[in-house]
Amino acid sequence: MKYISTRGRMEPVGFQDAVMTGLAPDGGLLLPEKLPQVGDRLEEWAQLSYQELAFEIISLFATDIPPADLAELITDSYATFDHAEVAPSVEVGDFQILELFHGPTLAFKDVALQFLGNLFEYILEQRGGKLNILGATSGDTGSAAIHGVRGKPNINIFIMHPAGRTSPLQEKQMTSVLDDNVFNLAVDGTFDDCQNIMKTTFGDVGFKTAHSLGSVNSVNWARVLAQTVYYFYAAFRTMEKTGTKSVQFSVPTGNFGDILAGYLAQRMGLPISKLILATNENDILSRFFNSGTYGMADVVPTLSPSMDIQVASNFERYLYYKVGEDAEKLAAMMDNFNENGSLSVPLNENGAVDDLFVAGRGDTAATLATIKKYHDQYGYVLDPHTAVGVYVAEQFKSEEAPTICLATAHPAKFTQAIIDAIGEAVHHPTLDALANAETRCDSIANDVDAVKEYLVGHIM
Ligand SMILES: *Cc1c(COP(=O)(O)O)cnc(C)c1O
């Protein structure tokens, strides 16, 4: 399997190169040259465990990794999860709640980042060389990335967070990881400052190459790929339970990485009748699917911070398919978007952008009310991200196709929102254990040169 760029100006590369490259050199995102069609294997796949299924799916894409090695990578990646099924579904009211928070940081990003960390280390072992990951986080992604690569001999990770502006719990999830290859940097500035430092550092190509800098951002193909697995797994479990021939998924969306994985699963032949895209007040994507226009707006902070985005980094992959896999056309659209901050696609005869997608938004009041409702009626506590997805899903129920709502984080991670909604906190032993944990973190000035100097001094 070869990988191409959505913008078409890159020679096709293999899976390992696609994983190490991240972003394509022409500014586009990587996609497989051709999506495998798996419709005739679904019956057989429905019998598999999560890990066996992951192996079947990923091996179609990772053709340059020997099968025995891939199987081991997958087993190791999901051994850190605290549920035998990895991603179990629970029936709550009219919905199947797909719990994606059984990994080490209690958020769905672990599903991809536990795998990506092992994959990076494997490729480095094969090829020789080191990788120094630099990232900026406002909370969630940083901790999942740190837990994905902690203790790996050929990888160092440097994660910047805005000093004093990350929730104390999220900060502890990062700074309590004491492995020698993990460096937490508290930057005297905002999240935007951290991101600017990162962009400037990566923009210095000489520095980046000399120090083997890399990132783990959500455009990495291996992350999307690892996420397709739970769409298949959950659809099989739900169809078994309900006897239906198709399902719909509701996905709380930020950077469009998670829902993109569902879209690809559908294109590969999984019977998904609808993808329900749910956003909070930062609704660039729900506006797009309802109007055809994708236009930037300012970010507002909400109770679901991992969905507070302005531009969805994985959206370009969807657009590529939307324009009929025409890289020239897509490149022109993206150039236009970068100039004008907006792009449009025509609506179809049903007045929709895409008949597979429906979209809606849930604001702060809806988030709190939904958490309270599911707690009061069913004794189940949704985290604020999941609550947005459930709220929007309520507007799109179907008789023929049961709805699976992706639960992207454990509620114990969002103490204040949960207290505001139901009057009491929810606990999780992993988080409770952090209270007295030892931590390590270095303070650093809001300055690119200071960060570069730190990197050079600490790269081993
Ligand atoms: C990252 C994240 C999301 C959004 O996922 P995308 O792939 O960015 O759309 C939703 N919920 C939680 C808890 C997250 O951490």
PDB file of C-alpha atoms in Angstrom, residues 7-276:
ATOM      1  CA  ARG A   7      -2.340  18.050  -2.864  1.00  0.00           C
ATOM      2  CA  GLY A   8      -0.780  15.631  -5.349  1.00  0.00           C
ATOM      3  CA  ARG A   9       2.778  16.986  -5.382  1.00  0.00           C
ATOM      4  CA  MET A  10       4.599  14.129  -3.688  1.00  0.00           C
ATOM      5  CA  GLU A  11       5.932  10.800  -4.926  1.00  0.00           C
ATOM      6  CA  PRO A  12       3.954   7.954  -3.315  1.00  0.00           C
ATOM      7  CA  VAL A  13       5.600   6.534  -0.148  1.00  0.00           C
ATOM      8  CA  GLY A  14       5.173   3.345   1.895  1.00  0.00           C
ATOM      9  CA  PHE A  15       3.381   3.054   5.261  1.00  0.00           C
ATOM     10  CA  GLN A  16       6.481   3.480   7.446  1.00  0.00           C
ATOM     11  CA  ASP A  17       7.509   6.616   5.567  1.00  0.00           C
ATOM     12  CA  ALA A  18       3.957   7.934   5.767  1.00  0.00           C
ATOM     13  CA  VAL A  19       4.017   7.503   9.557  1.00  0.00           C
ATOM     14  CA  MET A  20       7.422   9.171   9.958  1.00  0.00           C
ATOM     15  CA  THR A  21       6.521  12.048   7.598  1.00  0.00           C
ATOM     16  CA  GLY A  22       3.310  13.205   9.299  1.00  0.00           C
ATOM     17  CA  LEU A  23       2.487  16.171   7.073  1.00  0.00           C
ATOM     18  CA  ALA A  24       3.293  15.837   3.336  1.00  0.00           C
ATOM     19  CA  PRO A  25       6.108  18.092   2.059  1.00  0.00           C
ATOM     20  CA  ASP A  26       3.661  19.863  -0.310  1.00  0.00           C
ATOM     21  CA  GLY A  27       1.550  20.934   2.692  1.00  0.00           C
ATOM     22  CA  GLY A  28      -1.092  18.272   2.081  1.00  0.00           C
ATOM     23  CA  LEU A  29      -2.121  15.271   4.192  1.00  0.00           C
ATOM     24  CA  LEU A  30      -1.301  11.663   3.420  1.00  0.00           C
ATOM     25  CA  LEU A  31      -3.920   9.162   2.312  1.00  0.00           C
ATOM     26  CA  PRO A  32      -3.726   5.614   0.947  1.00  0.00           C
ATOM     27  CA  GLU A  33      -3.661   5.528  -2.858  1.00  0.00           C
ATOM     28  CA  LYS A  34      -6.731   3.328  -2.801  1.00  0.00           C
ATOM     29  CA  LEU A  35      -9.030   2.341   0.078  1.00  0.00           C
ATOM     30  CA  PRO A  36      -9.412  -1.433   0.420  1.00  0.00           C
ATOM     31  CA  GLN A  37     -12.972  -2.744   0.074  1.00  0.00           C
ATOM     32  CA  VAL A  38     -13.803  -5.123   2.913  1.00  0.00           C
ATOM     33  CA  GLY A  39     -17.565  -5.699   2.531  1.00  0.00           C
ATOM     34  CA  ASP A  40     -17.153  -9.425   1.930  1.00  0.00           C
ATOM     35  CA  ARG A  41     -15.079  -9.913   5.089  1.00  0.00           C
ATOM     36  CA  LEU A  42     -17.429  -8.322   7.606  1.00  0.00           C
ATOM     37  CA  GLU A  43     -19.115 -11.533   8.666  1.00  0.00           C
ATOM     38  CA  GLU A  44     -15.775 -13.143   9.424  1.00  0.00           C
ATOM     39  CA  TRP A  45     -14.452 -10.019  11.148  1.00  0.00           C
ATOM     40  CA  ALA A  46     -17.498  -9.846  13.423  1.00  0.00           C
ATOM     41  CA  GLN A  47     -16.126 -12.929  15.225  1.00  0.00           C
ATOM     42  CA  LEU A  48     -12.793 -11.346  16.166  1.00  0.00           C
ATOM     43  CA  SER A  49     -11.500  -9.823  19.384  1.00  0.00           C
ATOM     44  CA  TYR A  50     -10.577  -6.124  19.329  1.00  0.00           C
ATOM     45  CA  GLN A  51      -6.891  -6.913  18.850  1.00  0.00           C
ATOM     46  CA  GLU A  52      -7.509  -9.512  16.136  1.00  0.00           C
ATOM     47  CA  LEU A  53      -9.743  -7.080  14.287  1.00  0.00           C
ATOM     48  CA  ALA A  54      -7.148  -4.301  14.629  1.00  0.00           C
ATOM     49  CA  PHE A  55      -4.616  -6.650  13.089  1.00  0.00           C
ATOM     50  CA  GLU A  56      -6.851  -7.496  10.102  1.00  0.00           C
ATOM     51  CA  ILE A  57      -7.642  -3.853   9.381  1.00  0.00           C
ATOM     52  CA  ILE A  58      -4.218  -2.329   9.985  1.00  0.00           C
ATOM     53  CA  SER A  59      -2.386  -5.044   8.035  1.00  0.00           C
ATOM     54  CA  LEU A  60      -4.265  -3.964   4.893  1.00  0.00           C
ATOM     55  CA  PHE A  61      -2.580  -0.569   5.222  1.00  0.00           C
ATOM     56  CA  ALA A  62       0.753  -1.357   6.892  1.00  0.00           C
ATOM     57  CA  THR A  63       1.994  -3.685   4.184  1.00  0.00           C
ATOM     58  CA  ASP A  64       5.672  -2.943   4.901  1.00  0.00           C
ATOM     59  CA  ILE A  65       5.530  -4.333   8.459  1.00  0.00           C
ATOM     60  CA  PRO A  66       5.905  -8.129   8.819  1.00  0.00           C
ATOM     61  CA  PRO A  67       2.650  -9.643  10.175  1.00  0.00           C
ATOM     62  CA  ALA A  68       4.213 -11.100  13.337  1.00  0.00           C
ATOM     63  CA  ASP A  69       5.721  -7.711  14.233  1.00  0.00           C
ATOM     64  CA  LEU A  70       2.446  -5.911  13.611  1.00  0.00           C
ATOM     65  CA  ALA A  71       0.543  -8.376  15.780  1.00  0.00           C
ATOM     66  CA  GLU A  72       2.985  -7.763  18.613  1.00  0.00           C
ATOM     67  CA  LEU A  73       2.721  -3.971  18.248  1.00  0.00           C
ATOM     68  CA  ILE A  74      -1.052  -4.185  18.491  1.00  0.00           C
ATOM     69  CA  THR A  75      -1.026  -6.524  21.496  1.00  0.00           C
ATOM     70  CA  ASP A  76       1.412  -4.255  23.350  1.00  0.00           C
ATOM     71  CA  SER A  77      -0.563  -1.114  22.503  1.00  0.00           C
ATOM     72  CA  TYR A  78      -3.827  -2.361  23.985  1.00  0.00           C
ATOM     73  CA  ALA A  79      -2.337  -4.195  26.966  1.00  0.00           C
ATOM     74  CA  THR A  80      -2.298  -0.807  28.746  1.00  0.00           C
ATOM     75  CA  PHE A  81      -6.106  -0.586  28.621  1.00  0.00           C
ATOM     76  CA  ASP A  82      -8.109  -1.496  31.714  1.00  0.00           C
ATOM     77  CA  HIS A  83     -10.928  -3.285  29.869  1.00  0.00           C
ATOM     78  CA  ALA A  84     -10.572  -6.661  28.149  1.00  0.00           C
ATOM     79  CA  GLU A  85     -12.643  -5.457  25.189  1.00  0.00           C
ATOM     80  CA  VAL A  86     -10.522  -2.286  24.852  1.00  0.00           C
ATOM     81  CA  ALA A  87     -13.541  -0.325  23.571  1.00  0.00           C
ATOM     82  CA  PRO A  88     -16.738  -1.723  25.139  1.00  0.00           C
ATOM     83  CA  SER A  89     -20.245  -0.463  24.370  1.00  0.00           C
ATOM     84  CA  VAL A  90     -22.816   0.113  27.108  1.00  0.00           C
ATOM     85  CA  GLU A  91     -26.546   0.550  26.534  1.00  0.00           C
ATOM     86  CA  VAL A  92     -27.807   3.799  28.053  1.00  0.00           C
ATOM     87  CA  GLY A  93     -31.368   4.843  27.243  1.00  0.00           C
ATOM     88  CA  ASP A  94     -31.827   4.716  23.466  1.00  0.00           C
ATOM     89  CA  PHE A  95     -28.117   4.743  22.737  1.00  0.00           C
ATOM     90  CA  GLN A  96     -25.092   2.492  22.715  1.00  0.00           C
ATOM     91  CA  ILE A  97     -22.295   4.414  24.439  1.00  0.00           C
ATOM     92  CA  LEU A  98     -18.939   3.404  22.993  1.00  0.00           C
ATOM     93  CA  GLU A  99     -16.467   3.882  25.850  1.00  0.00           C
ATOM     94  CA  LEU A 100     -13.157   4.937  24.348  1.00  0.00           C
ATOM     95  CA  PHE A 101     -11.657   6.026  27.662  1.00  0.00           C
ATOM     96  CA  HIS A 102     -10.170   2.820  29.045  1.00  0.00           C
ATOM     97  CA  GLY A 103      -6.585   3.771  28.180  1.00  0.00           C
ATOM     98  CA  PRO A 104      -3.934   5.237  30.507  1.00  0.00           C
ATOM     99  CA  THR A 105      -5.057   8.900  30.260  1.00  0.00           C
ATOM    100  CA  LEU A 106      -8.789   8.132  30.171  1.00  0.00           C
ATOM    101  CA  ALA A 107      -9.411   9.750  26.773  1.00  0.00           C
ATOM    102  CA  PHE A 108      -9.998   8.337  23.309  1.00  0.00           C
ATOM    103  CA  LYS A 109      -6.682   9.730  22.089  1.00  0.00           C
ATOM    104  CA  ASP A 110      -4.960   6.832  23.868  1.00  0.00           C
ATOM    105  CA  VAL A 111      -6.407   4.391  21.311  1.00  0.00           C
ATOM    106  CA  ALA A 112      -4.290   5.992  18.600  1.00  0.00           C
ATOM    107  CA  LEU A 113      -1.336   7.292  20.615  1.00  0.00           C
ATOM    108  CA  GLN A 114      -0.527   4.063  22.431  1.00  0.00           C
ATOM    109  CA  PHE A 115      -0.213   2.472  18.978  1.00  0.00           C
ATOM    110  CA  LEU A 116       1.653   5.400  17.410  1.00  0.00           C
ATOM    111  CA  GLY A 117       4.252   5.457  20.211  1.00  0.00           C
ATOM    112  CA  ASN A 118       5.010   1.761  19.735  1.00  0.00           C
ATOM    113  CA  LEU A 119       5.041   2.166  15.967  1.00  0.00           C
ATOM    114  CA  PHE A 120       7.529   5.059  16.089  1.00  0.00           C
ATOM    115  CA  GLU A 121       9.843   3.066  18.339  1.00  0.00           C
ATOM    116  CA  TYR A 122       9.572   0.007  16.081  1.00  0.00           C
ATOM    117  CA  ILE A 123      10.418   1.980  12.937  1.00  0.00           C
ATOM    118  CA  LEU A 124      13.361   3.703  14.664  1.00  0.00           C
ATOM    119  CA  GLU A 125      14.690   0.320  15.788  1.00  0.00           C
ATOM    120  CA  GLN A 126      14.531  -0.950  12.204  1.00  0.00           C
ATOM    121  CA  ARG A 127      16.082   2.113  10.627  1.00  0.00           C
ATOM    122  CA  GLY A 128      18.305   3.440  13.362  1.00  0.00           C
ATOM    123  CA  GLY A 129      18.071   7.055  14.487  1.00  0.00           C
ATOM    124  CA  LYS A 130      16.261   9.024  17.163  1.00  0.00           C
ATOM    125  CA  LEU A 131      13.102  11.059  17.282  1.00  0.00           C
ATOM    126  CA  ASN A 132      12.601  14.165  19.398  1.00  0.00           C
ATOM    127  CA  ILE A 133       8.938  15.002  19.651  1.00  0.00           C
ATOM    128  CA  LEU A 134       7.995  18.603  20.321  1.00  0.00           C
ATOM    129  CA  GLY A 135       4.396  19.463  21.108  1.00  0.00           C
ATOM    130  CA  ALA A 136       2.192  22.153  22.585  1.00  0.00           C
ATOM    131  CA  THR A 137      -0.913  21.290  24.571  1.00  0.00           C
ATOM    132  CA  SER A 138      -3.716  22.959  26.440  1.00  0.00           C
ATOM    133  CA  GLY A 139      -4.285  19.678  28.246  1.00  0.00           C
ATOM    134  CA  ASP A 140      -5.524  16.433  26.761  1.00  0.00           C
ATOM    135  CA  THR A 141      -3.349  15.638  23.758  1.00  0.00           C
ATOM    136  CA  GLY A 142      -0.095  16.281  25.586  1.00  0.00           C
ATOM    137  CA  SER A 143      -0.782  13.747  28.267  1.00  0.00           C
ATOM    138  CA  ALA A 144      -1.913  11.040  25.816  1.00  0.00           C
ATOM    139  CA  ALA A 145       1.236  11.674  23.739  1.00  0.00           C
ATOM    140  CA  ILE A 146       3.493  11.485  26.801  1.00  0.00           C
ATOM    141  CA  HIS A 147       1.901   8.219  27.897  1.00  0.00           C
ATOM    142  CA  GLY A 148       2.303   6.889  24.337  1.00  0.00           C
ATOM    143  CA  VAL A 149       6.102   7.261  24.276  1.00  0.00           C
ATOM    144  CA  ARG A 150       7.210   7.190  27.929  1.00  0.00           C
ATOM    145  CA  GLY A 151      10.231   4.971  28.471  1.00  0.00           C
ATOM    146  CA  LYS A 152      10.939   4.415  24.766  1.00  0.00           C
ATOM    147  CA  PRO A 153      14.739   4.308  24.272  1.00  0.00           C
ATOM    148  CA  ASN A 154      14.878   6.063  20.871  1.00  0.00           C
ATOM    149  CA  ILE A 155      12.358   8.805  21.564  1.00  0.00           C
ATOM    150  CA  ASN A 156      12.375  11.960  23.680  1.00  0.00           C
ATOM    151  CA  ILE A 157       9.254  14.017  24.144  1.00  0.00           C
ATOM    152  CA  PHE A 158       9.068  17.722  24.997  1.00  0.00           C
ATOM    153  CA  ILE A 159       5.584  19.013  25.749  1.00  0.00           C
ATOM    154  CA  MET A 160       4.944  22.709  26.358  1.00  0.00           C
ATOM    155  CA  HIS A 161       1.903  23.823  28.293  1.00  0.00           C
ATOM    156  CA  PRO A 162       0.896  27.349  29.356  1.00  0.00           C
ATOM    157  CA  ALA A 163       2.051  27.711  32.994  1.00  0.00           C
ATOM    158  CA  GLY A 164      -0.872  27.831  35.402  1.00  0.00           C
ATOM    159  CA  ARG A 165      -3.469  27.747  32.613  1.00  0.00           C
ATOM    160  CA  THR A 166      -3.981  24.002  32.308  1.00  0.00           C
ATOM    161  CA  SER A 167      -6.398  22.316  34.694  1.00  0.00           C
ATOM    162  CA  PRO A 168      -4.456  21.055  37.750  1.00  0.00           C
ATOM    163  CA  LEU A 169      -5.555  17.491  37.049  1.00  0.00           C
ATOM    164  CA  GLN A 170      -4.435  17.573  33.416  1.00  0.00           C
ATOM    165  CA  GLU A 171      -1.147  19.159  34.416  1.00  0.00           C
ATOM    166  CA  LYS A 172      -0.558  16.348  36.897  1.00  0.00           C
ATOM    167  CA  GLN A 173      -1.380  13.703  34.295  1.00  0.00           C
ATOM    168  CA  MET A 174       1.590  15.052  32.339  1.00  0.00           C
ATOM    169  CA  THR A 175       4.062  16.078  35.012  1.00  0.00           C
ATOM    170  CA  SER A 176       3.706  12.903  37.085  1.00  0.00           C
ATOM    171  CA  VAL A 177       5.343  10.897  34.286  1.00  0.00           C
ATOM    172  CA  LEU A 178       8.928  10.667  35.531  1.00  0.00           C
ATOM    173  CA  ASP A 179      10.586   8.673  32.751  1.00  0.00           C
ATOM    174  CA  ASP A 180      13.954  10.076  31.637  1.00  0.00           C
ATOM    175  CA  ASN A 181      12.724  10.706  28.081  1.00  0.00           C
ATOM    176  CA  VAL A 182       9.797  12.920  29.133  1.00  0.00           C
ATOM    177  CA  PHE A 183      10.213  16.690  29.477  1.00  0.00           C
ATOM    178  CA  ASN A 184       7.365  18.919  30.586  1.00  0.00           C
ATOM    179  CA  LEU A 185       7.852  22.623  29.944  1.00  0.00           C
ATOM    180  CA  ALA A 186       5.655  25.186  31.677  1.00  0.00           C
ATOM    181  CA  VAL A 187       5.845  28.204  29.378  1.00  0.00           C
ATOM    182  CA  ASP A 188       5.317  31.633  30.867  1.00  0.00           C
ATOM    183  CA  GLY A 189       2.544  32.497  28.379  1.00  0.00           C
ATOM    184  CA  THR A 190      -0.693  31.298  26.777  1.00  0.00           C
ATOM    185  CA  PHE A 191      -1.484  28.200  24.720  1.00  0.00           C
ATOM    186  CA  ASP A 192      -1.161  30.328  21.570  1.00  0.00           C
ATOM    187  CA  ASP A 193       2.338  31.329  22.677  1.00  0.00           C
ATOM    188  CA  CYS A 194       3.227  27.644  23.046  1.00  0.00           C
ATOM    189  CA  GLN A 195       1.865  26.925  19.587  1.00  0.00           C
ATOM    190  CA  ASN A 196       3.774  29.827  18.089  1.00  0.00           C
ATOM    191  CA  ILE A 197       7.003  28.600  19.640  1.00  0.00           C
ATOM    192  CA  MET A 198       6.323  25.194  18.147  1.00  0.00           C
ATOM    193  CA  LYS A 199       5.538  26.554  14.676  1.00  0.00           C
ATOM    194  CA  THR A 200       8.622  28.774  14.648  1.00  0.00           C
ATOM    195  CA  THR A 201      10.852  25.929  15.805  1.00  0.00           C
ATOM    196  CA  PHE A 202       9.487  23.548  13.139  1.00  0.00           C
ATOM    197  CA  GLY A 203       9.795  26.363  10.579  1.00  0.00           C
ATOM    198  CA  ASP A 204      13.567  26.422  11.152  1.00  0.00           C
ATOM    199  CA  VAL A 205      14.211  23.483   8.815  1.00  0.00           C
ATOM    200  CA  GLY A 206      17.927  23.372   9.583  1.00  0.00           C
ATOM    201  CA  PHE A 207      17.249  23.065  13.306  1.00  0.00           C
ATOM    202  CA  LYS A 208      14.445  20.586  12.780  1.00  0.00           C
ATOM    203  CA  THR A 209      16.622  18.286  10.677  1.00  0.00           C
ATOM    204  CA  ALA A 210      19.727  18.609  12.819  1.00  0.00           C
ATOM    205  CA  HIS A 211      17.800  17.560  15.925  1.00  0.00           C
ATOM    206  CA  SER A 212      15.397  15.014  14.332  1.00  0.00           C
ATOM    207  CA  LEU A 213      12.348  16.914  15.508  1.00  0.00           C
ATOM    208  CA  GLY A 214       8.968  15.342  14.943  1.00  0.00           C
ATOM    209  CA  SER A 215       5.395  15.706  16.104  1.00  0.00           C
ATOM    210  CA  VAL A 216       2.488  13.488  17.078  1.00  0.00           C
ATOM    211  CA  ASN A 217      -0.289  15.764  15.889  1.00  0.00           C
ATOM    212  CA  SER A 218      -3.653  14.471  14.803  1.00  0.00           C
ATOM    213  CA  VAL A 219      -2.844  14.506  11.086  1.00  0.00           C
ATOM    214  CA  ASN A 220      -0.540  11.496  11.427  1.00  0.00           C
ATOM    215  CA  TRP A 221      -2.034   8.762   9.258  1.00  0.00           C
ATOM    216  CA  ALA A 222      -1.438   6.034  11.843  1.00  0.00           C
ATOM    217  CA  ARG A 223      -3.693   7.862  14.306  1.00  0.00           C
ATOM    218  CA  VAL A 224      -6.622   7.939  11.897  1.00  0.00           C
ATOM    219  CA  LEU A 225      -6.012   4.329  10.933  1.00  0.00           C
ATOM    220  CA  ALA A 226      -5.979   3.068  14.540  1.00  0.00           C
ATOM    221  CA  GLN A 227      -9.285   4.849  15.117  1.00  0.00           C
ATOM    222  CA  THR A 228     -11.102   3.103  12.249  1.00  0.00           C
ATOM    223  CA  VAL A 229     -10.897  -0.142  14.241  1.00  0.00           C
ATOM    224  CA  TYR A 230     -13.414   0.796  16.922  1.00  0.00           C
ATOM    225  CA  TYR A 231     -16.021   1.813  14.345  1.00  0.00           C
ATOM    226  CA  PHE A 232     -15.953  -1.725  12.996  1.00  0.00           C
ATOM    227  CA  TYR A 233     -15.798  -3.308  16.433  1.00  0.00           C
ATOM    228  CA  ALA A 234     -18.684  -1.267  17.862  1.00  0.00           C
ATOM    229  CA  ALA A 235     -20.850  -1.699  14.761  1.00  0.00           C
ATOM    230  CA  PHE A 236     -20.445  -5.489  14.992  1.00  0.00           C
ATOM    231  CA  ARG A 237     -21.384  -5.545  18.686  1.00  0.00           C
ATOM    232  CA  THR A 238     -24.444  -3.345  18.139  1.00  0.00           C
ATOM    233  CA  MET A 239     -25.709  -5.230  15.072  1.00  0.00           C
ATOM    234  CA  GLU A 240     -25.353  -8.514  17.006  1.00  0.00           C
ATOM    235  CA  LYS A 241     -27.324  -7.095  19.909  1.00  0.00           C
ATOM    236  CA  THR A 242     -30.103  -5.455  17.910  1.00  0.00           C
ATOM    237  CA  GLY A 243     -30.273  -7.601  14.779  1.00  0.00           C
ATOM    238  CA  THR A 244     -30.128  -4.511  12.537  1.00  0.00           C
ATOM    239  CA  LYS A 245     -28.226  -4.306   9.256  1.00  0.00           C
ATOM    240  CA  SER A 246     -26.708  -0.862   9.783  1.00  0.00           C
ATOM    241  CA  VAL A 247     -25.803   1.634  12.501  1.00  0.00           C
ATOM    242  CA  GLN A 248     -25.242   5.331  12.901  1.00  0.00           C
ATOM    243  CA  PHE A 249     -22.482   6.999  14.897  1.00  0.00           C
ATOM    244  CA  SER A 250     -22.536  10.262  16.808  1.00  0.00           C
ATOM    245  CA  VAL A 251     -19.100  11.851  17.171  1.00  0.00           C
ATOM    246  CA  PRO A 252     -18.121  14.847  19.327  1.00  0.00           C
ATOM    247  CA  THR A 253     -15.826  16.616  16.924  1.00  0.00           C
ATOM    248  CA  GLY A 254     -12.872  19.001  17.083  1.00  0.00           C
ATOM    249  CA  ASN A 255     -10.123  18.415  14.551  1.00  0.00           C
ATOM    250  CA  PHE A 256     -12.219  15.984  12.506  1.00  0.00           C
ATOM    251  CA  GLY A 257      -9.776  13.119  13.132  1.00  0.00           C
ATOM    252  CA  ASP A 258     -12.190  10.836  14.955  1.00  0.00           C
ATOM    253  CA  ILE A 259     -15.156  11.234  12.618  1.00  0.00           C
ATOM    254  CA  LEU A 260     -12.855  10.954   9.598  1.00  0.00           C
ATOM    255  CA  ALA A 261     -11.980   7.440  10.765  1.00  0.00           C
ATOM    256  CA  GLY A 262     -15.709   6.621  10.712  1.00  0.00           C
ATOM    257  CA  TYR A 263     -16.024   8.100   7.248  1.00  0.00           C
ATOM    258  CA  LEU A 264     -13.179   5.908   5.977  1.00  0.00           C
ATOM    259  CA  ALA A 265     -14.720   2.822   7.633  1.00  0.00           C
ATOM    260  CA  GLN A 266     -17.941   3.570   5.754  1.00  0.00           C
ATOM    261  CA  ARG A 267     -16.087   4.018   2.467  1.00  0.00           C
ATOM    262  CA  MET A 268     -14.389   0.665   3.072  1.00  0.00           C
ATOM    263  CA  GLY A 269     -17.784  -1.019   3.280  1.00  0.00           C
ATOM    264  CA  LEU A 270     -18.968  -0.870   6.913  1.00  0.00           C
ATOM    265  CA  PRO A 271     -22.760  -0.300   6.858  1.00  0.00           C
ATOM    266  CA  ILE A 272     -22.949   3.133   8.532  1.00  0.00           C
ATOM    267  CA  SER A 273     -26.152   4.894   7.517  1.00  0.00           C
ATOM    268  CA  LYS A 274     -25.380   8.245   9.138  1.00  0.00           C
ATOM    269  CA  LEU A 275     -22.463  10.021  10.753  1.00  0.00           C
ATOM    270  CA  ILE A 276     -23.770  12.566  13.236  1.00  0.00           C
TER     271      ILE A 276
END
